[in-house]
GROMACS .gro file of C-alpha atoms in nm:
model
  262
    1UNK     CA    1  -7.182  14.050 -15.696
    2UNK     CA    2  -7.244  14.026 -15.328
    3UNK     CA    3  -7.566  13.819 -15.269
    4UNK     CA    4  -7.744  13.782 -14.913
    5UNK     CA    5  -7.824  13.401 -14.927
    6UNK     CA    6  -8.078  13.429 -14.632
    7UNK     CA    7  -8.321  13.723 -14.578
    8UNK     CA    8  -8.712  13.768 -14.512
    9UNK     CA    9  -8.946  14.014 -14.653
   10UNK     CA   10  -8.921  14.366 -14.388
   11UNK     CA   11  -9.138  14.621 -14.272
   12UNK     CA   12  -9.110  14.867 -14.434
   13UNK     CA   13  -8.921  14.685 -14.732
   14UNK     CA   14  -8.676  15.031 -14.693
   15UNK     CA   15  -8.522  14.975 -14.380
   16UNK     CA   16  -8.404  14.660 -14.558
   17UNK     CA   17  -8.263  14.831 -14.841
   18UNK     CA   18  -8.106  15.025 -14.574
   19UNK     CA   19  -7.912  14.758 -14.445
   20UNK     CA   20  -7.773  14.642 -14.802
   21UNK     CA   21  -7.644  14.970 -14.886
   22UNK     CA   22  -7.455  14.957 -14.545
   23UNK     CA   23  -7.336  14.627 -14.575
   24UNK     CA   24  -7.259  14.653 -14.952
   25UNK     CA   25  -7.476  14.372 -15.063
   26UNK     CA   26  -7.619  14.377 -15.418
   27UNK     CA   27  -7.890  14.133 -15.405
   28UNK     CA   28  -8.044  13.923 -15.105
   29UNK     CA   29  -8.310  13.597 -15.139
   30UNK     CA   30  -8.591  13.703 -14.995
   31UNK     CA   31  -8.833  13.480 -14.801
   32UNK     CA   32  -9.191  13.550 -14.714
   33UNK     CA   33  -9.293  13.574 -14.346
   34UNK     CA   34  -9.560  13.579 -14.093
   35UNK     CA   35  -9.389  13.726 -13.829
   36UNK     CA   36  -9.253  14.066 -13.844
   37UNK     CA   37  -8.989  14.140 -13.534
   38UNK     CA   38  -8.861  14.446 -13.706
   39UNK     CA   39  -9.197  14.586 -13.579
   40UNK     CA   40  -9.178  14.538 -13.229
   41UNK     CA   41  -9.134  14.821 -13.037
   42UNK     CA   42  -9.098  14.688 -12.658
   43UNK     CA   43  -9.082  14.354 -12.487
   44UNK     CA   44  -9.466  14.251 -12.513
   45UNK     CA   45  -9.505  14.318 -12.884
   46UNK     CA   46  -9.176  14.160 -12.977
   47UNK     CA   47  -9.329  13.804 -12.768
   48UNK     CA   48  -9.642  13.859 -12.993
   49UNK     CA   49  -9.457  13.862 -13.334
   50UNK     CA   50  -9.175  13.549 -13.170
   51UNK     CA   51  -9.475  13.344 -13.089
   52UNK     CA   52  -9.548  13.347 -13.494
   53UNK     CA   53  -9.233  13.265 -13.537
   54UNK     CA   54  -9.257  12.959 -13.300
   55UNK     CA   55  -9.553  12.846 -13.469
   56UNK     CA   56  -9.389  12.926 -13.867
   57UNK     CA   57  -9.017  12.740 -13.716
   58UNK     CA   58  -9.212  12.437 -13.526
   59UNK     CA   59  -9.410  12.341 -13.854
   60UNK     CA   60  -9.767  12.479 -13.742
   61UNK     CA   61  -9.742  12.743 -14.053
   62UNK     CA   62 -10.105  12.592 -14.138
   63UNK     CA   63 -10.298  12.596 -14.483
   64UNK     CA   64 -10.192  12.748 -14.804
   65UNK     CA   65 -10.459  13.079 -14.729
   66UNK     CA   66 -10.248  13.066 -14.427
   67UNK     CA   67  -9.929  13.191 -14.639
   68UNK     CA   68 -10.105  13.407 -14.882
   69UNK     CA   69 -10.052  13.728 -14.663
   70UNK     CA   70  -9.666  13.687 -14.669
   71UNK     CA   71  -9.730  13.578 -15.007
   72UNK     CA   72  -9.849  13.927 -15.065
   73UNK     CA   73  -9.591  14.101 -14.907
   74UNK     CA   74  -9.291  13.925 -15.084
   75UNK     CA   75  -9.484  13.995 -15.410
   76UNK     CA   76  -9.518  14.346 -15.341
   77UNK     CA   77  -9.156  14.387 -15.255
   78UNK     CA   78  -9.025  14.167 -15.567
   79UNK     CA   79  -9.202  14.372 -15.811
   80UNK     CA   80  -9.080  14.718 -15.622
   81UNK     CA   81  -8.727  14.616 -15.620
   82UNK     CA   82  -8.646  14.314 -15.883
   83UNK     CA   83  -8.320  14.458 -15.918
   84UNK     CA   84  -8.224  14.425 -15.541
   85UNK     CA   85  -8.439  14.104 -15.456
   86UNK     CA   86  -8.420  13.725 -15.550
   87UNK     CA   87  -8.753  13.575 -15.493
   88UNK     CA   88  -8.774  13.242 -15.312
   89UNK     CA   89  -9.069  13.063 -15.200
   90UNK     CA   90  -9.183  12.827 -14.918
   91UNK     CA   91  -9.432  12.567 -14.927
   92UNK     CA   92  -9.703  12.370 -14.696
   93UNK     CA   93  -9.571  12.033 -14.618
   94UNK     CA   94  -9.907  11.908 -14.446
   95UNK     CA   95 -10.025  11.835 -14.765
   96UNK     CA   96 -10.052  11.531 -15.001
   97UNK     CA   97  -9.803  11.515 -15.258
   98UNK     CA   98  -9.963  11.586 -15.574
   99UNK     CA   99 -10.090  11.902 -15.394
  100UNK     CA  100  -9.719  12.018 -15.292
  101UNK     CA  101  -9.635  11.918 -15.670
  102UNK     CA  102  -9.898  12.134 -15.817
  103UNK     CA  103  -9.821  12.462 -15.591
  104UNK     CA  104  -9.471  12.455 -15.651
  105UNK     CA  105  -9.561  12.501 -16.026
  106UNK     CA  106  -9.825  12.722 -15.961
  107UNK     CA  107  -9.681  12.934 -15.670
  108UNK     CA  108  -9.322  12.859 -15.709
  109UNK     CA  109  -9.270  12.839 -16.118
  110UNK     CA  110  -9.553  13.021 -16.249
  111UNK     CA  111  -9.480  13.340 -16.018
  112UNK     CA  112  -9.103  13.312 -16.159
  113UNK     CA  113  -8.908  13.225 -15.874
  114UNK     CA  114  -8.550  13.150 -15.830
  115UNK     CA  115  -8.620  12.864 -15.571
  116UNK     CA  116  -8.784  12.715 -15.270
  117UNK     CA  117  -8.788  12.809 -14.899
  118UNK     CA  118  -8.758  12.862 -14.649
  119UNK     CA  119  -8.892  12.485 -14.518
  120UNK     CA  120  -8.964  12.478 -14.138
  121UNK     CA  121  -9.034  12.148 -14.110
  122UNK     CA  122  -9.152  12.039 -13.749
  123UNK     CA  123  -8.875  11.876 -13.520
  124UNK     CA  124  -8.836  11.562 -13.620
  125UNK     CA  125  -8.998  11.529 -13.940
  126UNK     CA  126  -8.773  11.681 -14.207
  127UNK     CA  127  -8.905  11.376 -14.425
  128UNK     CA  128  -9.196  11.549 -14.497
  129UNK     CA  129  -8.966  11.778 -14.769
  130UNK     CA  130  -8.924  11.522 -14.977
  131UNK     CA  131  -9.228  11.581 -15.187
  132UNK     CA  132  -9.104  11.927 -15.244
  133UNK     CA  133  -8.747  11.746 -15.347
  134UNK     CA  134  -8.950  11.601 -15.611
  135UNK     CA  135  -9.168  11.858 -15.715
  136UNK     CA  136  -8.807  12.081 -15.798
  137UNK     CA  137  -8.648  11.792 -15.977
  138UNK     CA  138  -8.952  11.798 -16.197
  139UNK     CA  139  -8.841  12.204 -16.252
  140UNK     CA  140  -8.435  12.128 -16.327
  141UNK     CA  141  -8.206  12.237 -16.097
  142UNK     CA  142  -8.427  12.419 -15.828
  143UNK     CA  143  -8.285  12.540 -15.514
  144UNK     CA  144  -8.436  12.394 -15.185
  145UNK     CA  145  -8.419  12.589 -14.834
  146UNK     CA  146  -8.485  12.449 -14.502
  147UNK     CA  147  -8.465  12.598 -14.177
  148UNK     CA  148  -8.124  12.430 -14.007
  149UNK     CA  149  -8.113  12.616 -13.628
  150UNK     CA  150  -8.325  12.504 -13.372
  151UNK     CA  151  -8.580  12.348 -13.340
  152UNK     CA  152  -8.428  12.172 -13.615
  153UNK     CA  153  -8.247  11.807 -13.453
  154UNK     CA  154  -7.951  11.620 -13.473
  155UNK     CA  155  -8.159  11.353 -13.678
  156UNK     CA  156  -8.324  11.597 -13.868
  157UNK     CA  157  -7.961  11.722 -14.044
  158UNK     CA  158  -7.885  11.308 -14.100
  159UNK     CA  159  -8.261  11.339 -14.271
  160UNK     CA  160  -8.201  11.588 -14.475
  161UNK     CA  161  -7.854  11.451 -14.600
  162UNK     CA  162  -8.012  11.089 -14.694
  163UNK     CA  163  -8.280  11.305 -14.871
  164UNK     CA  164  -8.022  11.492 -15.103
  165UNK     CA  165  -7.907  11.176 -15.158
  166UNK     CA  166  -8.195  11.007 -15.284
  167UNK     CA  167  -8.231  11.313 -15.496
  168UNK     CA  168  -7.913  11.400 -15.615
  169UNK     CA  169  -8.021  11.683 -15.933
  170UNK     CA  170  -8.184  11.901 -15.641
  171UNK     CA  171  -7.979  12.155 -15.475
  172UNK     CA  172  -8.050  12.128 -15.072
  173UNK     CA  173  -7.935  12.406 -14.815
  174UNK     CA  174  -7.920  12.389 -14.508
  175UNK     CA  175  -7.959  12.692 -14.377
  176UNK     CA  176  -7.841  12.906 -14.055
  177UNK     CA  177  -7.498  12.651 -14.049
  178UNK     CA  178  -7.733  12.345 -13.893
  179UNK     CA  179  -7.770  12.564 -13.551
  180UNK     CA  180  -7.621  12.384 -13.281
  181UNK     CA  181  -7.570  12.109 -13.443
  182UNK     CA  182  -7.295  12.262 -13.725
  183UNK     CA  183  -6.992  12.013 -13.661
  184UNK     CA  184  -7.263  11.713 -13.782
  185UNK     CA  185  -7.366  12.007 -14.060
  186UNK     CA  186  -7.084  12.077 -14.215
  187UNK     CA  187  -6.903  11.651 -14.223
  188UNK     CA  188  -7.247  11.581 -14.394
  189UNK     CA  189  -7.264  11.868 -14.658
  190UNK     CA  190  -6.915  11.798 -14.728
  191UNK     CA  191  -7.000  11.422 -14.813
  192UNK     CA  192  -7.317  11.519 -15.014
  193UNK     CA  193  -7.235  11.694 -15.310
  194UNK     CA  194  -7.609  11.849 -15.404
  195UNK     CA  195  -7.606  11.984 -15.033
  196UNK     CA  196  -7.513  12.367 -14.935
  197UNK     CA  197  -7.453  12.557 -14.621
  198UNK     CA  198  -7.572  12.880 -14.572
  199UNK     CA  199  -7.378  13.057 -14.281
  200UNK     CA  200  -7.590  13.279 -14.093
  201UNK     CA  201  -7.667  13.376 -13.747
  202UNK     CA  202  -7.365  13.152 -13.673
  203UNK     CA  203  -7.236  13.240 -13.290
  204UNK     CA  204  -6.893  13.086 -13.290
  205UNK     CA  205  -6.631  13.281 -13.565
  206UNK     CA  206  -6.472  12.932 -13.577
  207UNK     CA  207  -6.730  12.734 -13.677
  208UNK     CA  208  -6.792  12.974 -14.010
  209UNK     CA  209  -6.366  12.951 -14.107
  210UNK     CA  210  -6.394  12.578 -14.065
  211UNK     CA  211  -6.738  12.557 -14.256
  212UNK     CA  212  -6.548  12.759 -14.513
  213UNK     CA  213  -6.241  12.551 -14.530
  214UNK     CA  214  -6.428  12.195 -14.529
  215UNK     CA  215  -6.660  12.332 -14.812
  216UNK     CA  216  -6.537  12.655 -14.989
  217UNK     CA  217  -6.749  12.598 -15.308
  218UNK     CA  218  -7.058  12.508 -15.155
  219UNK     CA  219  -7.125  12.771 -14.819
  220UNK     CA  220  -7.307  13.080 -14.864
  221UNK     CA  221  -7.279  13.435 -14.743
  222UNK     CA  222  -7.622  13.484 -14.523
  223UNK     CA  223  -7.774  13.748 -14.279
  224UNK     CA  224  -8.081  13.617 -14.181
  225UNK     CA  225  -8.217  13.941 -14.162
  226UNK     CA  226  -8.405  14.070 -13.963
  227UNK     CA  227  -8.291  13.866 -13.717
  228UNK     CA  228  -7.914  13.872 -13.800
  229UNK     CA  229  -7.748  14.185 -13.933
  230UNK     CA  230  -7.608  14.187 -14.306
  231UNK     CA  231  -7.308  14.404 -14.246
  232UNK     CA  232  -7.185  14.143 -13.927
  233UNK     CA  233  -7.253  13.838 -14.128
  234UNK     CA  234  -7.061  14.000 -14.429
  235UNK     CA  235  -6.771  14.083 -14.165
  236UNK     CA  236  -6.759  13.713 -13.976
  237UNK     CA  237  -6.728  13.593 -14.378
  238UNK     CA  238  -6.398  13.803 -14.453
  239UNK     CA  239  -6.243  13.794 -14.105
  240UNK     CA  240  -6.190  13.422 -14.175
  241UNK     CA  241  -6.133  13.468 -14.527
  242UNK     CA  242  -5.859  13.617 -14.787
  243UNK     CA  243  -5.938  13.816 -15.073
  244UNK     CA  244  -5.958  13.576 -15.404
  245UNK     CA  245  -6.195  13.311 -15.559
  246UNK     CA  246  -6.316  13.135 -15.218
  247UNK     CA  247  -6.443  13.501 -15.031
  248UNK     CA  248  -6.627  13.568 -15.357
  249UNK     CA  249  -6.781  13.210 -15.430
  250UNK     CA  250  -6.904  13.270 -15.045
  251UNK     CA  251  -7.005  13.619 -15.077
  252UNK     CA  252  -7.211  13.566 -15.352
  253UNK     CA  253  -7.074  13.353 -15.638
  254UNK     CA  254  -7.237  13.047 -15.534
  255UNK     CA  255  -7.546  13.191 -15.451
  256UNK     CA  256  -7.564  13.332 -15.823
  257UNK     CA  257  -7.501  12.997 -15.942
  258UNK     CA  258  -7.807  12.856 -15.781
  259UNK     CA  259  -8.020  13.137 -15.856
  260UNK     CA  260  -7.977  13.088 -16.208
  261UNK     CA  261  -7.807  13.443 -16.240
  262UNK     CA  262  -7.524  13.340 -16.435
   0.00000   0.00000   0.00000
């Protein structure tokens, strides 16, 4: 099974479907959103739907009624396609913890999803996951997602890695290979075993063979669609990969693993 580690919720859901076929994907996570670039249609609107973005990625998402639109949306496109889709879900972090433990069984558990994410925390303050670490130890093994490209720092990455540690029955990925800072990305998931990196919108081919190579079991096959392309990340995977047990743990094998599918 080929599985899309790394996609959020398009408009219209078909165009994504679209993309799978052409990339031969079977399944993709799907994240809510707020912004929608796939809708942009020149220069100004595509600023409008970035600057949503900027707020989502720089940890200004705001209150839970703030998410219940892309709430909506990825409910709508779970229950259309359940056969295609793997829902995940983010989280506020600006609230206390008790709060963040009782939406993640609400929101998270009671609407059946496969995991958390994807986190944006703001620069600087990836601590603030760590009542969401707790909340999915209290669930078994419950994937956790958090934004890794920018704004995402240096310290941030180190952050995240001393969280996994402290909670060591949560799986934590990292996702978009740690952005610019994939070199410090990949030495720390390698010496955190609970830690994953998911590969997309990586620019340099040999940053995703050595990410491979340092970590085989534990890197993940992602798009980032719509903002990365499934059928380009799929082909940066198996241009630095052979045919056998590694290309299919990364395509998708790992990825099932987490998401409970096998």
């Amino acid at each position: 099974m080929i599985i899309d580690a790394h996609s959020h919720v398009h408009d219209p859901v078909g165009a994504h479907l679209g993309l799978m076929e052409e990339a031969g994907v079977d399944r993709a996570v799907l994240f809510a959103t707020r912004p929608h670039p796939e809708r942009a249609r020149d220069l100004g609107s595509l600023r409008r739907e970035m600057a949503v973005l900027d707020e989502a990625i720089g940890g200004r998402a705001g209150t839970v009624e703030a998410y219940r639109g892309a709430w909506q949306e990825l409910d709508a496109a779970l229950a259309a396609h359940p056969e295609r889709f793997i829902g995940f879900l983010s989280v506020p972090l600006d609230l206390e913890p008790e709060q963040i433990a009782a939406v993640v069984e609400r929101e998270v558990v009671g609407r059946g999803m496969r995991g958390i994410g994807e986190l944006t925390p703001p620069p600087g303050r990836a601590g603030l996951i760590e009542p969401v670490l707790r909340a999915a130890a209290d669930h078994g093994r419950l994937p956790v997602v958090v934004h890794g490209s920018a704004p995402t720092t240096a310290d941030d990455v180190a952050t995240l890695a001393a969280l996994a540690v402290r909670h060591p029955t949560v799986p934590l990925v990292v996702s978009q290979l740690g952005g610019l800072n994939w070199m410090q990305a990949v030495e720390l998931v390698r010496e955190t075993p609970n830690m994953y990196l998911e590969l997309s919108t990586a620019g340099i081919v040999f940053a995703v063979r050595l990410a491979i190579e340092e970590i085989p079991d534990r890197t993940l096959f992602g798009s980032d669609a719509p903002y990365g392309d499934p059928v380009l990340a799929r082909a940066m995977v198996e241009r630095v990969t052979r045919p056998g047990e590694v290309r299919d743990r990364v395509l998708g094998g790992t990825m099932a693993e987490l998401a409970g599918l096998v």
